[in-house]
């Protein structure tokens, strides 16, 4: 009986260990906030700017609290905050604490992005996208996005790129011309060699005829007269 009980207990123990491992792995980074692969942007004064932020969780969310904050010389100023009840459910209310800011995210795409309309130089700086999922027992997660505001966008000097592309293109063109000349030269040499062979065969036939070899006709010599 003990053996049977032990056999029944072993799979349950393995299943429990597997569940604990999965929970542990997910718990390391259960919630992740991301501002994209390029977490900065250079915008022209007076333009409209999108500050991107998405979240992901392998254990799901429940009353996910998120907010955007602006770092004003070391003082964090709240820009916007709200609570997402659960997956694919939009927040019931969104509080905005800064002018010219609009929430454009959607929980259906795990998006909590915002737009700043008509940015000014005062809007430049670091913005933090913060998230807290109660399922994780109080763990906080955040991502930083940096906004630069300029009078005009810098013109990128493509001179070096154009020179490199021109050199590469010219090299390819020269290589193609060289290959064409090579093939044409080989073709001409092959024709000349073929013509020389024909000339040798023709001259060989003429020599055989003159020397009276097989296949040639020779003029018979007259029979000497008897005295």
Coordinates of C-alpha atoms in Angstrom, one line a residue, residues 60-177:
X60 CA -2.2 38.4 -16.5
X61 CA -3.2 41.6 -14.9
X62 CA -5.8 42.7 -12.3
X63 CA -6.3 46.3 -11.5
X64 CA -3.0 47.3 -13.1
X65 CA -2.0 50.8 -12.0
X66 CA -0.1 52.8 -14.6
X67 CA 1.1 56.4 -14.8
X68 CA 3.4 58.7 -16.7
X69 CA 5.7 61.0 -14.8
X70 CA 7.9 63.9 -15.9
X71 CA 11.3 64.5 -14.4
X72 CA 11.5 68.2 -13.7
X73 CA 15.0 68.8 -12.5
X74 CA 14.8 65.8 -10.1
X75 CA 11.2 66.4 -9.1
X76 CA 8.8 63.8 -10.5
X77 CA 5.6 65.4 -11.7
X78 CA 2.6 63.2 -12.5
X79 CA 1.4 63.6 -16.1
X80 CA -1.4 60.9 -16.2
X81 CA -2.5 57.9 -14.3
X82 CA -5.3 55.3 -14.3
X83 CA -6.2 51.7 -13.5
X84 CA -6.9 48.9 -16.0
X85 CA -9.3 46.4 -14.4
X86 CA -8.1 43.3 -16.3
X87 CA -6.9 42.1 -19.7
X88 CA -8.8 43.7 -22.7
X89 CA -10.8 45.9 -20.5
X90 CA -10.4 49.7 -20.9
X91 CA -9.9 51.9 -17.8
X92 CA -13.1 53.5 -16.6
X93 CA -11.4 56.9 -15.9
X94 CA -8.2 58.6 -16.8
X95 CA -6.7 61.5 -14.8
X96 CA -4.6 64.0 -16.7
X97 CA -2.4 66.4 -14.7
X98 CA -0.6 68.3 -17.5
X99 CA -1.9 70.5 -20.4
X100 CA -1.8 69.4 -24.0
X101 CA -1.6 65.7 -23.0
X102 CA -4.0 63.0 -24.3
X103 CA -4.2 59.3 -23.6
X104 CA -4.2 57.3 -26.8
X105 CA -3.5 53.8 -25.5
X106 CA -5.8 50.7 -25.4
X107 CA -5.8 47.7 -23.1
X108 CA -6.7 45.5 -26.1
X109 CA -3.2 46.1 -27.4
X110 CA -1.5 46.5 -24.0
X111 CA -0.8 50.1 -24.9
X112 CA -0.7 53.0 -22.5
X113 CA 0.9 55.6 -24.8
X114 CA 0.2 59.3 -24.7
X115 CA 0.4 62.3 -27.1
X116 CA 1.8 65.7 -26.2
X117 CA 0.2 68.3 -28.5
X118 CA 2.2 71.4 -29.7
X119 CA 5.3 70.6 -27.7
X120 CA 7.5 73.4 -26.2
X121 CA 11.0 73.5 -25.0
X122 CA 9.7 73.1 -21.4
X123 CA 8.3 69.7 -22.4
X124 CA 11.8 68.4 -23.1
X125 CA 13.2 65.9 -20.6
X126 CA 12.7 62.4 -19.2
X127 CA 9.3 60.7 -19.0
X128 CA 8.8 57.6 -17.0
X129 CA 6.1 55.0 -17.8
X130 CA 5.3 53.2 -14.6
X131 CA 3.3 50.1 -13.9
X132 CA 2.2 48.1 -10.8
X133 CA 0.3 44.8 -11.0
X134 CA -1.3 43.7 -7.7
X135 CA -0.8 40.1 -8.8
X136 CA 2.9 40.5 -8.2
X137 CA 2.4 41.6 -4.6
X138 CA 3.7 45.1 -4.9
X139 CA 6.4 44.9 -7.5
X140 CA 7.0 48.1 -9.5
X141 CA 8.1 48.3 -13.1
X142 CA 9.0 51.3 -15.3
X143 CA 10.6 52.4 -18.5
X144 CA 12.1 55.8 -19.4
X145 CA 11.5 57.8 -22.6
X146 CA 13.6 60.9 -23.4
X147 CA 12.2 63.8 -25.4
X148 CA 14.4 66.4 -27.1
X149 CA 12.9 69.6 -28.5
X150 CA 14.7 71.6 -31.1
X151 CA 14.1 74.6 -33.4
X152 CA 14.6 72.4 -36.5
X153 CA 15.7 68.9 -37.3
X154 CA 19.3 68.5 -38.2
X155 CA 20.0 67.9 -41.8
X156 CA 21.9 64.6 -42.3
X157 CA 25.0 64.9 -44.5
X158 CA 24.8 62.1 -47.0
X159 CA 27.9 63.1 -48.9
X160 CA 29.9 60.2 -47.6
X161 CA 27.1 57.7 -48.3
X162 CA 26.7 59.0 -51.8
X163 CA 30.5 58.7 -52.4
X164 CA 30.5 55.1 -51.1
X165 CA 27.5 54.1 -53.2
X166 CA 29.0 55.8 -56.3
X167 CA 32.3 53.9 -55.8
X168 CA 30.5 50.6 -55.3
X169 CA 28.3 51.2 -58.3
X170 CA 31.3 52.2 -60.4
X171 CA 33.3 49.2 -59.3
X172 CA 30.4 46.9 -60.3
X173 CA 30.1 48.6 -63.7
X174 CA 33.8 48.2 -64.3
X175 CA 33.7 44.6 -63.4
X176 CA 30.7 44.0 -65.8
X177 CA 32.6 45.7 -68.6

